[in-house]
Amino acid sequence: MTKAVLVEFKGMRANALSVLRNSRNDKMLKFLRGEIAKNLEELGRRYYAGDLSAVDEFLQCFSIGREERAALVAKMAADATVTP
């Protein structure tokens, strides 16, 4: 199993799924869609350069998998308290 690299993201967050699913075509949504595209480009560059934390940061930034991440963080904390 791959060990997760978890660092709390401290920047602005957006709900990417909401932005992408919204059929409106106003300036703000166009801007946000452009930002998502730029972030995907950066994600690809960083990930393939070996920066696995880029995936976690991207998902946090765009509010994807929030409940799943919270569960993983809780599990990792519980596992850390168990001594072998």
Short mmCIF file of N, CA and C in Angstrom, two decimals:
data_model
loop_
_atom_site.label_atom_id
_atom_site.label_comp_id
_atom_site.label_asym_id
_atom_site.label_seq_id
_atom_site.Cartn_x
_atom_site.Cartn_y
_atom_site.Cartn_z
N MET A 1 0.84 -1.18 0.00
CA MET A 1 0.00 0.00 0.00
C MET A 1 0.89 1.24 0.00
N THR A 2 0.52 2.22 -0.78
CA THR A 2 1.27 3.47 -0.85
C THR A 2 0.94 4.31 0.37
N LYS A 3 1.96 4.87 0.99
CA LYS A 3 1.74 5.75 2.13
C LYS A 3 1.32 7.12 1.62
N ALA A 4 0.25 7.63 2.17
CA ALA A 4 -0.25 8.95 1.75
C ALA A 4 0.68 10.05 2.24
N VAL A 5 0.85 11.06 1.43
CA VAL A 5 1.63 12.23 1.80
C VAL A 5 0.61 13.33 2.07
N LEU A 6 0.38 13.61 3.34
CA LEU A 6 -0.68 14.56 3.68
C LEU A 6 -0.12 15.82 4.32
N VAL A 7 -0.39 16.93 3.68
CA VAL A 7 -0.04 18.24 4.20
C VAL A 7 -1.29 19.09 4.07
N GLU A 8 -1.65 19.78 5.13
CA GLU A 8 -2.84 20.61 5.08
C GLU A 8 -2.64 21.78 4.11
N PHE A 9 -3.53 21.89 3.16
CA PHE A 9 -3.50 22.98 2.19
C PHE A 9 -3.99 24.26 2.87
N LYS A 10 -3.27 25.35 2.70
CA LYS A 10 -3.61 26.60 3.39
C LYS A 10 -4.15 27.68 2.47
N GLY A 11 -4.27 27.43 1.18
CA GLY A 11 -4.70 28.47 0.24
C GLY A 11 -6.21 28.52 0.04
N MET A 12 -6.60 29.32 -0.95
CA MET A 12 -8.01 29.44 -1.31
C MET A 12 -8.52 28.11 -1.86
N ARG A 13 -9.75 27.80 -1.55
CA ARG A 13 -10.36 26.56 -2.04
C ARG A 13 -11.54 26.89 -2.94
N ALA A 14 -11.78 26.00 -3.89
CA ALA A 14 -12.93 26.14 -4.78
C ALA A 14 -13.57 24.78 -4.92
N ASN A 15 -14.84 24.74 -5.21
CA ASN A 15 -15.53 23.47 -5.42
C ASN A 15 -15.49 23.18 -6.92
N ALA A 16 -14.49 22.42 -7.34
CA ALA A 16 -14.26 22.16 -8.76
C ALA A 16 -15.43 21.46 -9.42
N LEU A 17 -16.00 20.49 -8.74
CA LEU A 17 -17.10 19.75 -9.36
C LEU A 17 -18.29 20.67 -9.63
N SER A 18 -18.56 21.58 -8.71
CA SER A 18 -19.65 22.54 -8.92
C SER A 18 -19.35 23.46 -10.09
N VAL A 19 -18.12 23.94 -10.17
CA VAL A 19 -17.72 24.84 -11.26
C VAL A 19 -17.83 24.13 -12.60
N LEU A 20 -17.37 22.90 -12.67
CA LEU A 20 -17.37 22.18 -13.94
C LEU A 20 -18.77 21.75 -14.37
N ARG A 21 -19.64 21.49 -13.42
CA ARG A 21 -21.00 21.03 -13.75
C ARG A 21 -21.96 22.18 -14.04
N ASN A 22 -21.61 23.40 -13.66
CA ASN A 22 -22.49 24.55 -13.83
C ASN A 22 -22.54 24.94 -15.30
N SER A 23 -23.75 25.02 -15.84
CA SER A 23 -23.90 25.30 -17.28
C SER A 23 -23.81 26.79 -17.61
N ARG A 24 -23.83 27.65 -16.59
CA ARG A 24 -23.69 29.09 -16.86
C ARG A 24 -22.33 29.35 -17.49
N ASN A 25 -22.23 30.43 -18.20
CA ASN A 25 -20.98 30.74 -18.88
C ASN A 25 -20.54 32.17 -18.57
N ASP A 26 -20.71 32.58 -17.30
CA ASP A 26 -20.34 33.95 -16.95
C ASP A 26 -18.83 34.07 -16.74
N LYS A 27 -18.36 35.29 -16.54
CA LYS A 27 -16.92 35.56 -16.45
C LYS A 27 -16.25 34.82 -15.30
N MET A 28 -16.92 34.76 -14.15
CA MET A 28 -16.32 34.10 -12.99
C MET A 28 -16.13 32.60 -13.24
N LEU A 29 -17.13 31.97 -13.82
CA LEU A 29 -17.00 30.53 -14.09
C LEU A 29 -15.94 30.27 -15.15
N LYS A 30 -15.86 31.13 -16.16
CA LYS A 30 -14.80 30.98 -17.17
C LYS A 30 -13.44 31.09 -16.50
N PHE A 31 -13.30 32.07 -15.60
CA PHE A 31 -12.05 32.27 -14.89
C PHE A 31 -11.71 31.02 -14.06
N LEU A 32 -12.68 30.52 -13.29
CA LEU A 32 -12.43 29.35 -12.45
C LEU A 32 -12.08 28.11 -13.27
N ARG A 33 -12.74 27.95 -14.41
CA ARG A 33 -12.41 26.81 -15.27
C ARG A 33 -10.98 26.93 -15.79
N GLY A 34 -10.57 28.14 -16.12
CA GLY A 34 -9.19 28.38 -16.55
C GLY A 34 -8.20 28.07 -15.44
N GLU A 35 -8.55 28.43 -14.20
CA GLU A 35 -7.68 28.14 -13.06
C GLU A 35 -7.56 26.64 -12.83
N ILE A 36 -8.67 25.93 -12.99
CA ILE A 36 -8.63 24.47 -12.84
C ILE A 36 -7.70 23.88 -13.89
N ALA A 37 -7.80 24.36 -15.12
CA ALA A 37 -6.93 23.86 -16.19
C ALA A 37 -5.46 24.12 -15.87
N LYS A 38 -5.14 25.32 -15.39
CA LYS A 38 -3.75 25.63 -15.02
C LYS A 38 -3.26 24.73 -13.89
N ASN A 39 -4.14 24.52 -12.91
CA ASN A 39 -3.76 23.67 -11.78
C ASN A 39 -3.57 22.22 -12.20
N LEU A 40 -4.36 21.76 -13.17
CA LEU A 40 -4.16 20.40 -13.68
C LEU A 40 -2.81 20.27 -14.38
N GLU A 41 -2.43 21.30 -15.12
CA GLU A 41 -1.11 21.29 -15.77
C GLU A 41 0.00 21.21 -14.72
N GLU A 42 -0.11 22.04 -13.68
CA GLU A 42 0.89 22.02 -12.62
C GLU A 42 0.90 20.68 -11.88
N LEU A 43 -0.28 20.15 -11.64
CA LEU A 43 -0.39 18.84 -10.98
C LEU A 43 0.37 17.79 -11.77
N GLY A 44 0.16 17.76 -13.07
CA GLY A 44 0.85 16.79 -13.91
C GLY A 44 2.36 16.95 -13.86
N ARG A 45 2.83 18.18 -13.98
CA ARG A 45 4.28 18.42 -13.93
C ARG A 45 4.88 17.98 -12.60
N ARG A 46 4.24 18.39 -11.51
CA ARG A 46 4.77 18.05 -10.18
C ARG A 46 4.70 16.56 -9.90
N TYR A 47 3.58 15.93 -10.24
CA TYR A 47 3.41 14.50 -9.97
C TYR A 47 4.47 13.68 -10.72
N TYR A 48 4.63 13.97 -12.00
CA TYR A 48 5.59 13.20 -12.80
C TYR A 48 7.04 13.56 -12.49
N ALA A 49 7.25 14.65 -11.76
CA ALA A 49 8.59 14.98 -11.27
C ALA A 49 8.85 14.31 -9.92
N GLY A 50 7.87 13.55 -9.43
CA GLY A 50 8.05 12.80 -8.19
C GLY A 50 7.42 13.42 -6.96
N ASP A 51 6.69 14.52 -7.13
CA ASP A 51 6.05 15.19 -6.00
C ASP A 51 4.65 14.63 -5.79
N LEU A 52 4.55 13.57 -5.01
CA LEU A 52 3.25 12.92 -4.80
C LEU A 52 2.30 13.79 -4.00
N SER A 53 2.83 14.72 -3.21
CA SER A 53 1.95 15.59 -2.41
C SER A 53 1.12 16.51 -3.30
N ALA A 54 1.51 16.68 -4.55
CA ALA A 54 0.77 17.54 -5.48
C ALA A 54 -0.67 17.05 -5.65
N VAL A 55 -0.85 15.75 -5.64
CA VAL A 55 -2.20 15.20 -5.82
C VAL A 55 -3.08 15.57 -4.63
N ASP A 56 -2.56 15.36 -3.43
CA ASP A 56 -3.32 15.69 -2.22
C ASP A 56 -3.62 17.19 -2.18
N GLU A 57 -2.65 18.00 -2.51
CA GLU A 57 -2.84 19.45 -2.49
C GLU A 57 -3.92 19.87 -3.49
N PHE A 58 -3.89 19.30 -4.69
CA PHE A 58 -4.89 19.63 -5.72
C PHE A 58 -6.29 19.25 -5.25
N LEU A 59 -6.41 18.05 -4.71
CA LEU A 59 -7.73 17.60 -4.26
C LEU A 59 -8.26 18.47 -3.13
N GLN A 60 -7.39 18.90 -2.23
CA GLN A 60 -7.82 19.80 -1.15
C GLN A 60 -8.23 21.16 -1.72
N CYS A 61 -7.41 21.68 -2.62
CA CYS A 61 -7.65 23.00 -3.21
C CYS A 61 -9.02 23.07 -3.87
N PHE A 62 -9.43 21.99 -4.51
CA PHE A 62 -10.68 21.99 -5.24
C PHE A 62 -11.78 21.18 -4.54
N SER A 63 -11.60 20.96 -3.25
CA SER A 63 -12.64 20.33 -2.41
C SER A 63 -13.16 19.03 -2.98
N ILE A 64 -12.25 18.17 -3.38
CA ILE A 64 -12.63 16.86 -3.94
C ILE A 64 -12.23 15.79 -2.92
N GLY A 65 -13.16 14.92 -2.58
CA GLY A 65 -12.88 13.83 -1.65
C GLY A 65 -12.66 14.28 -0.22
N ARG A 66 -13.36 15.30 0.21
CA ARG A 66 -13.16 15.85 1.55
C ARG A 66 -13.44 14.84 2.65
N GLU A 67 -14.54 14.11 2.55
CA GLU A 67 -14.90 13.14 3.58
C GLU A 67 -13.90 11.97 3.60
N GLU A 68 -13.49 11.54 2.41
CA GLU A 68 -12.54 10.44 2.32
C GLU A 68 -11.19 10.84 2.90
N ARG A 69 -10.76 12.07 2.65
CA ARG A 69 -9.49 12.54 3.19
C ARG A 69 -9.56 12.63 4.70
N ALA A 70 -10.68 13.15 5.22
CA ALA A 70 -10.85 13.27 6.67
C ALA A 70 -10.79 11.89 7.32
N ALA A 71 -11.41 10.90 6.69
CA ALA A 71 -11.37 9.53 7.22
C ALA A 71 -9.95 8.98 7.21
N LEU A 72 -9.20 9.26 6.14
CA LEU A 72 -7.82 8.79 6.05
C LEU A 72 -6.95 9.44 7.12
N VAL A 73 -7.12 10.74 7.33
CA VAL A 73 -6.35 11.45 8.35
C VAL A 73 -6.66 10.86 9.73
N ALA A 74 -7.92 10.58 10.01
CA ALA A 74 -8.31 9.99 11.29
C ALA A 74 -7.72 8.60 11.45
N LYS A 75 -7.73 7.81 10.38
CA LYS A 75 -7.16 6.45 10.44
C LYS A 75 -5.66 6.51 10.68
N MET A 76 -4.98 7.43 9.99
CA MET A 76 -3.54 7.56 10.17
C MET A 76 -3.20 7.99 11.60
N ALA A 77 -4.02 8.86 12.18
CA ALA A 77 -3.80 9.30 13.56
C ALA A 77 -4.00 8.13 14.52
N ALA A 78 -5.05 7.32 14.26
CA ALA A 78 -5.30 6.16 15.11
C ALA A 78 -4.17 5.13 14.98
N ASP A 79 -3.70 4.92 13.75
CA ASP A 79 -2.61 3.97 13.53
C ASP A 79 -1.32 4.43 14.21
N ALA A 80 -1.12 5.74 14.28
CA ALA A 80 0.10 6.29 14.88
C ALA A 80 0.11 6.07 16.39
N THR A 81 -1.07 5.93 16.99
CA THR A 81 -1.13 5.73 18.43
C THR A 81 -0.90 4.26 18.82
N VAL A 82 -1.00 3.37 17.85
CA VAL A 82 -0.77 1.94 18.09
C VAL A 82 0.72 1.66 17.98
N THR A 83 1.30 1.13 19.02
CA THR A 83 2.73 0.81 18.98
C THR A 83 2.92 -0.65 18.61
N PRO A 84 3.89 -0.94 17.74
CA PRO A 84 4.08 -2.33 17.30
C PRO A 84 4.66 -3.20 18.40
#
